[in-house]
């Protein structure tokens, strides 16, 4: 039987520096979170990335991952926010 996806949206914003994508993706992989889609751009030296991830096989609870991503963001000088897909969709409905 196929496992149901548990999607979340991760946004990363801040001054561009070397290794942002590597650090974020390494953390996700180490914690069993699969990246389904990723979009990133740099505008005038500012890094912006949005990821859609599947947390169905995550090794930790969503709240723990979200908190650790906040801490990781502080370490690398960016803002990292995690939201469950259904919350993200409700917040961005027109």
Coordinates of C-alpha atoms in Angstrom, one line a residue:
X1 CA 0.0 0.0 0.0
X2 CA 1.3 3.4 -1.0
X3 CA 2.0 5.9 1.8
X4 CA 0.0 9.2 1.8
X5 CA 2.1 12.3 1.3
X6 CA 2.3 14.9 4.1
X7 CA 3.3 18.0 2.3
X8 CA 4.8 21.2 3.8
X9 CA 6.1 24.4 2.3
X10 CA 9.5 25.7 3.4
X11 CA 10.6 29.3 2.5
X12 CA 14.1 30.6 2.9
X13 CA 14.9 34.3 2.6
X14 CA 18.0 36.3 3.3
X15 CA 21.3 37.7 2.1
X16 CA 22.9 35.3 -0.4
X17 CA 25.9 33.3 0.9
X18 CA 27.6 30.1 -0.2
X19 CA 26.0 26.9 0.9
X20 CA 22.4 27.9 1.8
X21 CA 20.8 25.2 -0.4
X22 CA 23.4 22.6 0.7
X23 CA 22.8 23.2 4.4
X24 CA 19.0 23.2 4.1
X25 CA 18.8 20.1 1.9
X26 CA 21.3 18.2 4.0
X27 CA 19.2 18.8 7.1
X28 CA 16.1 17.7 5.3
X29 CA 17.7 14.5 3.9
X30 CA 19.2 13.6 7.3
X31 CA 15.7 13.8 8.8
X32 CA 13.9 11.8 6.1
X33 CA 12.2 14.7 4.4
X34 CA 11.9 14.4 0.7
X35 CA 12.1 17.5 -1.5
X36 CA 9.3 17.3 -4.2
X37 CA 9.8 20.7 -5.8
X38 CA 12.2 23.6 -5.3
X39 CA 12.4 27.1 -6.8
X40 CA 15.1 29.6 -5.9
X41 CA 16.2 33.0 -7.1
X42 CA 18.7 35.7 -6.2
X43 CA 17.6 39.3 -6.6
X44 CA 20.1 42.1 -5.9
X45 CA 22.1 39.9 -3.6
X46 CA 19.1 38.5 -1.7
X47 CA 18.4 34.8 -1.7
X48 CA 14.8 33.5 -2.0
X49 CA 13.8 29.8 -2.0
X50 CA 10.5 28.0 -1.8
X51 CA 10.4 24.2 -1.4
X52 CA 7.5 21.8 -1.4
X53 CA 8.5 18.8 0.7
X54 CA 7.0 15.4 1.7
X55 CA 7.2 14.8 5.5
X56 CA 5.5 11.4 5.5
X57 CA 8.8 9.6 6.2
X58 CA 10.3 12.3 8.5
X59 CA 12.2 11.0 11.5
X60 CA 10.8 13.8 13.7
X61 CA 7.5 15.6 14.3
X62 CA 6.7 18.6 12.2
X63 CA 7.0 21.0 15.1
X64 CA 10.5 19.7 15.9
X65 CA 11.7 20.1 12.3
X66 CA 10.2 23.5 12.1
X67 CA 12.0 24.7 15.2
X68 CA 15.3 23.2 14.1
X69 CA 14.9 24.9 10.7
X70 CA 14.4 28.2 12.6
X71 CA 17.7 27.5 14.4
X72 CA 19.5 26.5 11.2
X73 CA 18.3 29.7 9.6
X74 CA 19.8 31.7 12.5
X75 CA 23.1 29.8 12.1
X76 CA 23.4 30.6 8.4
X77 CA 21.9 34.1 8.5
X78 CA 18.6 33.6 6.7
X79 CA 14.9 33.2 7.7
X80 CA 13.5 29.7 7.3
X81 CA 9.8 29.2 7.8
X82 CA 7.9 25.9 7.6
X83 CA 4.1 25.6 7.1
X84 CA 1.9 22.6 6.5
X85 CA 0.5 22.7 2.9
X86 CA -3.1 23.2 4.0
X87 CA -2.3 26.2 6.2
X88 CA -0.2 27.7 3.4
X89 CA -3.0 27.3 0.9
X90 CA -5.6 28.9 3.3
X91 CA -3.3 31.8 4.0
X92 CA -2.7 32.5 0.3
X93 CA -6.2 32.0 -1.1
X94 CA -7.6 34.9 -3.1

